[in-house]
Coordinates of C-alpha atoms and ligand atoms in Angstrom, one line a residue:
M1 CA 43.4 -96.3 41.5
G2 CA 46.8 -94.7 40.8
E3 CA 48.3 -91.5 41.9
V4 CA 47.7 -88.7 39.4
E5 CA 49.1 -85.6 41.2
N6 CA 51.2 -84.7 44.3
V7 CA 50.7 -81.2 45.7
D8 CA 51.4 -79.2 48.9
V9 CA 47.8 -77.9 49.3
L10 CA 44.7 -79.5 48.0
I11 CA 41.5 -77.3 48.2
V12 CA 38.1 -79.0 47.9
G13 CA 35.6 -76.8 46.2
G14 CA 35.8 -74.0 43.6
G15 CA 33.5 -71.5 45.2
V16 CA 34.5 -68.0 46.3
I17 CA 36.0 -69.5 49.5
G18 CA 38.2 -72.2 47.7
C19 CA 39.3 -69.8 45.0
G20 CA 40.0 -67.1 47.5
A21 CA 42.1 -69.4 49.5
A22 CA 44.0 -70.5 46.4
R23 CA 44.7 -67.0 45.4
E24 CA 46.0 -66.0 48.9
L25 CA 48.2 -69.1 49.0
S26 CA 49.6 -68.5 45.6
K27 CA 51.7 -65.7 47.2
Y28 CA 53.9 -68.6 48.5
E29 CA 56.2 -71.1 46.9
L30 CA 53.6 -73.8 47.1
N31 CA 52.1 -76.4 44.7
I32 CA 48.3 -75.7 45.0
L33 CA 45.4 -77.5 43.4
V34 CA 41.7 -76.7 43.6
V35 CA 39.4 -79.6 42.8
E36 CA 35.8 -78.8 41.8
K37 CA 33.3 -81.5 41.2
S38 CA 31.2 -79.4 38.8
S39 CA 32.0 -78.3 35.3
D40 CA 32.8 -74.7 36.4
I41 CA 33.8 -72.7 39.4
S42 CA 31.0 -70.9 41.2
E43 CA 28.6 -73.7 40.4
G44 CA 27.6 -74.1 44.1
T45 CA 26.1 -71.4 46.4
T46 CA 28.5 -68.8 45.0
K47 CA 26.5 -68.5 41.7
C48 CA 23.2 -67.8 43.4
N49 CA 23.4 -65.1 46.0
N50 CA 22.7 -61.3 46.4
G51 CA 26.3 -60.3 45.8
M52 CA 26.0 -58.0 48.8
I53 CA 29.1 -57.0 50.7
H54 CA 27.2 -56.6 53.9
S55 CA 28.3 -53.9 56.3
G56 CA 27.9 -56.2 59.4
Y57 CA 25.2 -54.6 61.6
D58 CA 23.3 -57.7 62.3
T59 CA 25.8 -60.5 63.1
K60 CA 26.3 -61.6 66.7
P61 CA 29.1 -59.6 68.3
N62 CA 32.4 -61.5 68.5
S63 CA 31.1 -64.3 66.4
L64 CA 33.3 -65.3 63.4
K65 CA 30.6 -64.0 61.1
A66 CA 30.9 -60.5 62.8
I67 CA 34.7 -60.5 62.8
Y68 CA 35.3 -61.7 59.3
G69 CA 32.3 -59.9 57.9
V70 CA 33.3 -56.4 58.9
K71 CA 37.0 -57.1 58.1
G72 CA 36.1 -58.7 54.8
N73 CA 33.9 -55.7 53.8
A74 CA 36.8 -53.3 54.3
M75 CA 39.2 -55.5 52.4
Y76 CA 36.9 -55.5 49.2
T77 CA 38.3 -52.1 48.2
Q78 CA 41.8 -53.6 47.8
W79 CA 40.5 -56.9 46.3
A80 CA 38.5 -55.0 43.7
E81 CA 41.4 -52.7 42.8
E82 CA 43.9 -55.6 42.4
L83 CA 41.5 -58.1 40.8
G84 CA 39.6 -55.8 38.4
F85 CA 36.0 -56.9 39.3
H86 CA 33.0 -54.5 39.6
F87 CA 32.5 -53.3 43.1
N88 CA 30.1 -50.5 44.1
R89 CA 30.1 -49.3 47.7
T90 CA 26.8 -47.6 47.7
G91 CA 25.4 -48.5 51.1
S92 CA 22.3 -50.2 52.4
F93 CA 19.1 -49.4 54.3
V94 CA 16.9 -51.2 56.8
C95 CA 13.6 -49.4 56.6
G96 CA 11.0 -48.9 59.3
F97 CA 7.3 -48.2 58.8
N98 CA 6.3 -47.9 62.5
Q99 CA 7.6 -47.6 66.0
D100 CA 8.0 -51.4 66.4
D101 CA 10.3 -51.4 63.3
M102 CA 12.2 -48.4 64.7
D103 CA 12.8 -50.3 68.0
I104 CA 14.3 -53.2 65.9
I105 CA 16.3 -50.8 63.9
Q106 CA 17.7 -49.1 67.1
G107 CA 18.7 -52.6 68.3
L108 CA 20.5 -53.3 65.0
Y109 CA 22.2 -49.8 65.2
E110 CA 23.6 -50.7 68.7
N111 CA 24.6 -54.2 67.4
G112 CA 26.4 -52.5 64.5
I113 CA 28.3 -50.2 66.9
K114 CA 29.5 -53.3 68.8
N115 CA 30.7 -54.8 65.5
K116 CA 32.5 -51.5 64.6
V117 CA 30.4 -50.9 61.4
P118 CA 31.8 -47.7 59.9
G119 CA 29.4 -44.8 59.4
I120 CA 26.4 -46.6 60.8
E121 CA 23.4 -44.2 61.7
V122 CA 19.7 -44.1 62.2
I123 CA 18.2 -41.6 59.8
S124 CA 14.7 -40.1 59.1
G125 CA 12.5 -41.4 56.3
E126 CA 13.0 -38.0 54.5
R127 CA 16.8 -38.3 54.7
A128 CA 16.6 -41.9 53.4
R129 CA 14.6 -40.6 50.4
E130 CA 17.1 -37.9 49.7
I131 CA 19.8 -40.7 49.3
E132 CA 17.4 -43.2 47.6
P133 CA 14.3 -41.3 46.2
N134 CA 12.4 -44.4 45.4
I135 CA 12.1 -45.6 49.0
N136 CA 8.4 -45.9 49.8
D137 CA 6.8 -42.8 51.3
G138 CA 5.5 -44.9 54.2
V139 CA 9.0 -45.4 55.5
I140 CA 9.4 -43.2 58.7
G141 CA 13.1 -44.0 59.4
A142 CA 15.9 -46.3 58.5
L143 CA 19.3 -47.8 59.5
W144 CA 21.8 -46.5 57.0
T145 CA 25.2 -48.2 56.6
P146 CA 27.3 -46.5 53.8
S147 CA 30.0 -49.3 53.9
A148 CA 27.7 -51.9 52.2
G149 CA 28.7 -52.7 48.7
Y150 CA 27.7 -54.9 45.7
V151 CA 29.6 -57.3 43.4
E152 CA 28.8 -59.9 40.8
P153 CA 29.8 -63.0 42.9
Y154 CA 30.9 -65.1 40.0
E155 CA 33.0 -62.3 38.5
V156 CA 34.8 -62.0 41.9
T157 CA 35.4 -65.8 41.9
L158 CA 36.6 -65.9 38.3
A159 CA 39.0 -63.1 39.1
L160 CA 40.3 -65.0 42.1
A161 CA 40.7 -68.2 40.2
E162 CA 42.4 -66.6 37.2
N163 CA 44.8 -64.7 39.4
A164 CA 45.6 -67.8 41.4
I165 CA 46.4 -69.6 38.1
E166 CA 48.4 -66.7 36.9
N167 CA 50.4 -67.1 40.0
G168 CA 51.0 -70.9 39.5
A169 CA 48.0 -72.6 41.1
K170 CA 46.0 -75.2 39.3
I171 CA 42.2 -75.8 39.1
W172 CA 40.7 -79.1 38.0
L173 CA 37.1 -79.0 37.1
N174 CA 34.9 -82.2 37.0
T175 CA 37.0 -83.6 39.8
E176 CA 35.1 -85.0 42.8
V177 CA 36.6 -86.0 46.1
F178 CA 35.3 -89.3 47.2
D179 CA 37.6 -90.0 50.2
V180 CA 40.4 -88.5 52.3
L181 CA 43.5 -90.6 52.9
Q182 CA 45.5 -90.4 56.2
E183 CA 48.4 -92.1 57.8
N184 CA 49.5 -91.9 61.5
G185 CA 46.9 -89.2 62.3
K186 CA 47.9 -86.9 59.3
V187 CA 46.3 -86.4 55.9
T188 CA 48.2 -87.8 52.9
G189 CA 45.7 -87.1 50.0
V190 CA 42.4 -87.6 48.5
V191 CA 40.7 -90.1 46.3
T192 CA 38.9 -88.6 43.3
N193 CA 37.2 -89.8 40.1
K194 CA 40.6 -88.8 38.3
G195 CA 42.7 -90.9 40.7
I196 CA 44.6 -90.3 43.9
I197 CA 46.0 -86.8 44.7
K198 CA 48.6 -86.7 47.3
A199 CA 48.6 -83.6 49.6
K200 CA 50.3 -82.2 52.7
V201 CA 47.3 -80.0 53.6
I202 CA 43.7 -80.4 52.6
I203 CA 41.3 -77.4 52.9
N204 CA 37.7 -78.4 53.1
S205 CA 35.8 -75.5 51.4
A206 CA 33.1 -77.8 50.0
G207 CA 30.1 -75.6 50.8
L208 CA 27.0 -77.6 51.3
Y209 CA 29.0 -80.7 51.4
A210 CA 31.7 -79.7 53.9
D211 CA 30.1 -82.0 56.5
E212 CA 30.4 -85.0 54.1
I213 CA 34.1 -84.2 53.5
A214 CA 34.7 -83.9 57.3
K215 CA 32.9 -87.3 57.7
M216 CA 35.7 -88.8 55.6
I217 CA 38.2 -88.2 58.4
N218 CA 35.6 -89.0 61.1
D219 CA 35.6 -85.4 62.3
E220 CA 31.9 -85.0 62.5
F221 CA 31.3 -82.2 64.9
Y222 CA 28.9 -80.2 62.6
T223 CA 26.3 -81.0 60.0
I224 CA 25.1 -78.8 57.2
H225 CA 21.4 -78.4 56.7
P226 CA 20.4 -76.4 53.6
R227 CA 18.4 -73.3 53.9
R228 CA 17.0 -72.1 50.6
G229 CA 16.8 -68.6 49.5
T230 CA 14.8 -67.5 46.4
L231 CA 15.9 -64.5 44.3
G232 CA 14.3 -62.7 41.4
I233 CA 15.5 -60.4 38.7
L234 CA 13.6 -57.5 37.3
D235 CA 14.2 -56.1 33.8
K236 CA 16.8 -53.6 33.0
E237 CA 14.1 -51.0 32.3
N238 CA 14.3 -50.4 36.1
K239 CA 18.1 -49.4 35.8
G240 CA 18.8 -46.4 38.0
K241 CA 15.6 -46.6 40.1
L242 CA 17.7 -47.8 43.1
H243 CA 21.3 -47.4 43.8
T244 CA 21.6 -49.3 47.1
F245 CA 20.0 -52.1 49.0
V246 CA 16.6 -51.4 50.5
G247 CA 15.8 -53.9 53.2
K248 CA 13.4 -54.5 56.0
A249 CA 14.1 -55.5 59.6
P250 CA 15.6 -59.1 59.6
S251 CA 14.0 -62.2 61.1
K252 CA 15.9 -64.9 62.8
Y253 CA 17.1 -66.7 59.7
T254 CA 17.4 -64.0 57.0
K255 CA 18.9 -60.6 56.7
G256 CA 15.5 -59.4 55.8
G257 CA 15.8 -59.3 52.0
G258 CA 14.8 -56.5 49.7
P259 CA 15.6 -55.0 46.3
Q260 CA 19.0 -53.9 45.3
E261 CA 20.8 -52.8 42.1
T262 CA 23.7 -55.0 41.0
P263 CA 26.9 -53.5 39.6
E264 CA 25.6 -54.5 36.1
G265 CA 22.4 -52.4 36.6
T266 CA 20.0 -55.3 37.2
L267 CA 17.4 -55.0 39.9
L268 CA 17.7 -58.1 42.2
I269 CA 15.0 -58.9 44.7
G270 CA 15.1 -61.3 47.7
P271 CA 16.1 -63.6 49.2
S272 CA 13.5 -65.7 51.2
A273 CA 14.6 -68.3 53.8
K274 CA 13.2 -71.8 53.9
E275 CA 14.6 -75.0 55.5
V276 CA 14.7 -77.7 52.8
A277 CA 15.6 -81.4 53.2
D278 CA 17.7 -81.8 50.1
K279 CA 21.0 -80.0 49.4
E280 CA 20.1 -80.0 45.7
D281 CA 16.6 -78.7 46.2
L282 CA 16.9 -75.4 44.2
G283 CA 13.1 -75.2 43.4
V284 CA 11.2 -72.0 43.6
D285 CA 7.9 -72.1 45.5
R286 CA 5.1 -69.7 44.8
D287 CA 5.0 -68.5 48.4
D288 CA 8.7 -67.6 48.3
L289 CA 8.3 -65.7 45.0
D290 CA 5.2 -63.8 46.4
F291 CA 7.2 -63.1 49.6
I292 CA 10.2 -61.5 47.8
L293 CA 7.9 -59.6 45.3
D294 CA 5.6 -58.2 47.9
K295 CA 8.5 -57.1 50.1
A296 CA 10.2 -55.3 47.2
M297 CA 7.0 -53.5 46.3
E298 CA 6.2 -52.5 49.9
L299 CA 9.7 -51.0 50.4
T300 CA 9.8 -49.0 47.1
K301 CA 7.8 -47.0 44.6
N302 CA 7.8 -46.7 40.8
I303 CA 8.9 -50.3 40.4
S304 CA 6.4 -52.8 38.9
P305 CA 6.2 -56.5 39.8
D306 CA 5.4 -57.2 36.1
T307 CA 9.0 -56.4 35.2
L308 CA 10.1 -59.7 36.8
I309 CA 12.1 -61.6 34.1
T310 CA 13.4 -64.7 36.0
F311 CA 13.9 -66.3 39.5
F312 CA 16.1 -68.9 41.0
S313 CA 17.2 -70.3 44.4
G314 CA 20.4 -71.0 46.2
N315 CA 21.0 -72.9 49.4
R316 CA 22.8 -71.5 52.4
A317 CA 25.2 -74.0 54.1
A318 CA 23.8 -73.5 57.6
T319 CA 25.0 -75.4 60.7
F320 CA 23.1 -75.6 64.0
E321 CA 25.6 -73.3 65.5
E322 CA 24.8 -70.6 62.9
D323 CA 28.5 -69.5 62.7
F324 CA 31.5 -70.0 60.5
I325 CA 33.7 -72.9 61.3
I326 CA 37.3 -72.0 60.3
E327 CA 39.9 -74.1 62.1
P328 CA 42.2 -77.0 61.7
S329 CA 40.9 -80.5 62.6
K330 CA 41.5 -81.5 66.2
K331 CA 41.5 -85.2 65.0
V332 CA 43.7 -85.3 61.9
K333 CA 46.7 -83.1 61.2
G334 CA 46.8 -81.2 57.9
F335 CA 43.1 -80.9 57.5
I336 CA 41.4 -77.4 57.7
H337 CA 37.6 -77.0 58.0
V338 CA 36.1 -74.0 56.3
A339 CA 32.5 -74.8 56.9
G340 CA 29.1 -73.2 57.6
I341 CA 30.0 -70.3 55.2
Q342 CA 26.5 -69.0 54.9
S343 CA 25.8 -65.3 54.5
P344 CA 27.9 -63.1 55.0
G345 CA 30.3 -65.6 53.4
L346 CA 30.8 -63.6 50.3
A347 CA 31.4 -60.4 52.2
S348 CA 33.7 -62.2 54.5
A349 CA 35.6 -64.0 51.7
P350 CA 38.8 -61.8 51.8
A351 CA 39.1 -62.1 55.5
I352 CA 38.3 -65.9 55.5
S353 CA 40.9 -66.4 52.7
E354 CA 43.6 -64.6 54.6
A355 CA 42.8 -66.7 57.7
V356 CA 42.8 -69.9 55.8
M357 CA 46.2 -68.9 54.3
N358 CA 47.6 -68.4 57.8
L359 CA 46.1 -71.7 59.1
T360 CA 47.7 -73.5 56.1
L361 CA 51.1 -72.0 56.6
A362 CA 50.9 -73.0 60.3
E363 CA 50.1 -76.6 59.3
L364 CA 53.0 -76.7 56.7
G365 CA 55.5 -75.4 59.4
D366 CA 58.5 -73.3 58.8
G367 CA 60.3 -73.1 55.5
V368 CA 57.5 -71.9 53.2
K369 CA 58.9 -69.0 51.2
E370 CA 57.1 -66.1 49.7
K371 CA 57.0 -66.0 45.9
A372 CA 59.2 -63.4 44.4
T373 CA 57.2 -63.3 41.2
Y374 CA 53.8 -63.1 42.8
N375 CA 51.6 -60.6 41.0
P376 CA 48.3 -59.5 42.7
K377 CA 47.0 -57.7 39.6
H378 CA 44.4 -59.2 37.4
T379 CA 42.7 -57.6 34.5
F380 CA 39.5 -58.5 32.7
N381 CA 38.9 -57.2 29.1
K382 CA 36.4 -54.4 29.1
A383 CA 33.0 -55.6 28.1
F384 CA 32.0 -54.5 24.6
R385 CA 28.7 -53.0 26.0
D386 CA 30.8 -50.7 28.1
C387 CA 33.2 -49.5 25.4
T388 CA 33.0 -46.1 23.6
N389 CA 32.2 -46.1 19.9
E390 CA 36.0 -45.5 19.2
E391 CA 36.9 -48.5 21.3
R392 CA 34.4 -50.6 19.6
E393 CA 35.6 -49.7 16.2
K394 CA 39.1 -50.6 17.2
L395 CA 38.1 -53.9 18.6
I396 CA 36.2 -54.7 15.3
A397 CA 39.2 -53.8 13.2
Q398 CA 41.4 -56.2 15.2
N399 CA 38.8 -59.0 15.2
P400 CA 35.6 -58.8 13.1
A401 CA 33.9 -61.2 15.6
Y402 CA 33.5 -58.1 17.8
G403 CA 31.1 -56.9 15.1
K404 CA 28.7 -59.8 15.6
I405 CA 26.2 -59.3 18.4
V406 CA 25.1 -62.6 19.8
C407 CA 23.1 -61.5 22.8
R408 CA 21.1 -58.5 21.9
C409 CA 19.6 -57.9 25.4
E410 CA 23.1 -57.6 27.0
T411 CA 25.1 -56.6 23.9
V412 CA 27.5 -59.5 24.0
T413 CA 29.6 -60.2 20.9
E414 CA 30.8 -63.4 19.3
A415 CA 34.4 -62.5 20.1
E416 CA 33.7 -62.2 23.8
I417 CA 32.0 -65.6 23.9
V418 CA 34.8 -67.3 22.0
N419 CA 37.3 -65.6 24.4
A420 CA 35.3 -66.9 27.4
I421 CA 35.3 -70.5 26.0
N422 CA 39.1 -70.3 25.6
G423 CA 39.7 -68.4 28.8
I424 CA 42.2 -69.1 31.7
V425 CA 39.3 -71.0 33.4
P426 CA 37.6 -72.1 30.2
A427 CA 33.7 -71.7 30.0
T428 CA 32.6 -75.1 28.6
T429 CA 28.9 -74.9 29.3
M430 CA 26.0 -72.5 28.5
D431 CA 25.8 -71.4 32.1
A432 CA 29.6 -70.8 32.3
V433 CA 29.4 -68.7 29.2
K434 CA 26.5 -66.8 30.7
R435 CA 28.4 -66.0 34.0
R436 CA 31.4 -64.7 32.2
T437 CA 29.7 -62.7 29.4
R438 CA 26.2 -62.1 30.5
A439 CA 24.9 -63.8 27.2
G440 CA 21.4 -65.0 28.2
M441 CA 21.1 -62.9 31.3
G442 CA 18.8 -60.3 29.8
R443 CA 15.1 -59.9 29.2
C444 CA 14.8 -62.9 26.7
Q445 CA 16.8 -65.2 29.1
S446 CA 18.7 -66.7 26.1
G447 CA 15.5 -67.2 23.9
F448 CA 17.4 -65.6 21.0
C449 CA 21.1 -66.1 21.8
G450 CA 20.9 -69.7 23.2
S451 CA 21.2 -71.5 20.0
K452 CA 24.0 -69.3 18.8
V453 CA 26.0 -69.8 22.1
L454 CA 25.4 -73.6 21.8
D455 CA 26.7 -73.5 18.2
L456 CA 29.9 -71.5 19.3
L457 CA 30.5 -74.0 22.2
S458 CA 30.1 -76.9 19.8
K459 CA 32.6 -75.4 17.3
E460 CA 35.2 -74.1 19.8
L461 CA 35.2 -77.3 21.9
N462 CA 35.1 -79.5 18.8
I463 CA 32.1 -81.5 20.1
P464 CA 28.8 -82.2 18.4
P465 CA 25.9 -79.9 19.5
T466 CA 24.2 -82.8 21.3
E467 CA 27.1 -82.9 23.7
V468 CA 26.8 -79.2 24.7
T469 CA 25.4 -78.9 28.2
L470 CA 23.7 -76.3 30.3
K471 CA 25.9 -77.0 33.4
G472 CA 27.8 -80.2 32.9
K473 CA 27.0 -84.0 32.9
N474 CA 23.3 -84.8 32.4
S475 CA 22.3 -81.4 31.3
E476 CA 22.5 -81.8 27.6
I477 CA 20.3 -79.4 25.7
L478 CA 19.6 -81.3 22.5
T479 CA 18.8 -85.0 22.5
E480 CA 19.6 -85.5 18.8
P481 CA 20.3 -83.2 15.8
T482 CA 17.2 -81.1 15.3
R483 CA 17.1 -82.1 11.6
N484 CA 16.4 -85.7 12.7
F485 CA 13.0 -84.6 14.2
K486 CA 10.4 -85.1 11.5
R487 CA 6.9 -83.7 11.5
G488 CA 4.7 -85.7 13.8
E489 CA 7.5 -87.5 15.6
M490 CA 8.0 -85.1 18.5
Ligands
FAD1 C1 20.1 -66.9 48.5 C2 21.4 -66.6 49.0 C3 21.8 -65.2 49.1 C4 23.1 -64.9 49.7 N1 23.5 -63.6 49.7 C5 24.7 -63.3 50.1 C6 25.1 -61.9 50.1 O1 24.4 -61.1 49.6 N2 26.3 -61.6 50.7 C7 27.1 -62.6 51.3 O2 28.1 -62.2 51.8 N3 26.7 -63.9 51.3 C8 25.5 -64.3 50.7 N4 25.2 -65.6 50.6 C9 26.1 -66.6 51.1 C10 27.2 -66.8 50.1 O3 26.7 -67.1 48.9 C11 28.1 -68.0 50.6 O4 28.6 -67.7 51.9 C12 29.3 -68.3 49.7 O5 28.9 -68.3 48.3 C13 29.8 -69.6 50.1 O6 30.9 -70.0 49.2 P1 31.7 -71.4 49.4 O7 32.9 -71.2 48.5 O8 31.9 -71.7 50.8 O9 30.6 -72.4 48.9 P2 30.2 -72.9 47.3 O10 30.1 -71.7 46.4 O11 29.0 -73.7 47.5 O12 31.4 -73.7 46.9 C14 31.6 -75.0 47.4 C15 32.1 -75.9 46.1 O13 32.5 -77.2 46.6 C16 32.1 -78.1 45.5 N5 32.2 -79.5 46.1 C17 31.3 -80.0 47.0 N6 31.6 -81.2 47.3 C18 32.7 -81.6 46.5 C19 33.5 -82.7 46.4 N7 33.3 -83.9 47.0 N8 34.6 -82.7 45.5 C20 34.9 -81.5 44.8 N9 34.2 -80.4 44.9 C21 33.1 -80.4 45.8 C22 30.8 -77.7 45.0 O14 30.5 -78.1 43.8 C23 30.9 -76.1 45.1 O15 31.3 -75.5 43.9 C24 23.9 -65.9 50.1 C25 23.5 -67.3 50.1 C26 22.3 -67.6 49.5 C27 21.9 -69.0 49.3

């Protein structure tokens, strides 16, 4: 297979970590390429998490999770300002119903103090309900960390990816790394389905598959074993009932889970935690769903489980050590491990990206120059649903497609969907359009808008409707043109 590209830095994986590293490195005069095996960025664990920018009260002091978590949390203010994504720093609770819970909460408080969590305090149930009125009346006290915040994880990742591209980096989707090449103890490139890509430094941010990429250079000092978390979404009729995250004391493997309001005003519940054998096992078991629903109802009031509109799972990339692995390979030069990035990986992303940038610069040696034209600013178009009537009229006058509402649940227009399909990182699947515009994320879960989005993808990508997919290869939605189905043949 021939050489198709030659870069300074090759990043494996287009999750929040890979795209974050690309954006930080785009501050330098470097040729950077992110390769992502899926049809979109964020298609791994980054698409299915709570979006919580944890405050850092429960991570083991001095662990990488604790250091990068607290630092990353603080860095989100600047990231959000520069990159233009939604970020609400509204705080989080760990609630106690009895003295045993309060003992755990006291332990978490002391842990949080060691981790230097700003503003952390133990407060009474009454005070908790003053801040968050729908906390259950049975809660007698709570750990309160005002520094916790919330993002839409795919919006953060898209902003990072687009800003990296605006600063000269490249992202190749549908590009899978099969092998890593090396000569005289130094990496020289990777073999992909598109051909050989030469590189001076390889960053392994392949999430659940980081151990398999490490195996390609025989540097197998960790393994990733998936731990599944199930999440549920409640209807927007609950908007405004909570403003923070209301959790319970954590167990060994989960931060405890609970309900929270996302920046878009959706109530998210969960996650659960279950070891699974298969990295692709994203099933939802009844017991996990019951667990997250029961917990959400126990912690709050005035919220009904009947308002659940959908549920899904994501897999945490856990290692036996239960800490992040962020270091250059000791076996092969030019290879950087960024593995075991389970929670609080999203919260830590700014600090991890900065660390990966520094490790990469160290691997490249002297002579890497800062880019004079680097622009940290990224802007998203304001969503039509957030516009004033005057702004809406102006948009419709410029482009009548703003006047056509495709997704009625989330008020998404045809123009916004067409823009997403033709965006800087183009949305070429139904799920990619959904992540960029929210078309299909509302109460009907694309029941009404799905066929229209499919039609727009078909037209804009100039492909037959039967080639439009949910999330890339082997997820086609139509098997043949619907008019071919005759009565009695289905
Ligand atoms: C249920 C759940 C809830 C969570 N909640 C939170 C939270 O609230 N806050 C928080 O901070 N963290 C949370 N996390 C953790 C967080 O989601 C992760 O830490 C983060 O998304 C990891 O990002 P990543 O880029 O390392 O991995 P990923 O997003 O998985 O990205 C890795 C990418 O590599 C690609 N890839 C793999 N192999 C190859 C290959 N051979 N070639 C090319 N590409 C490849 C994959 O397709 C994937 O897109 C949660 C996780 C789960 C599962």
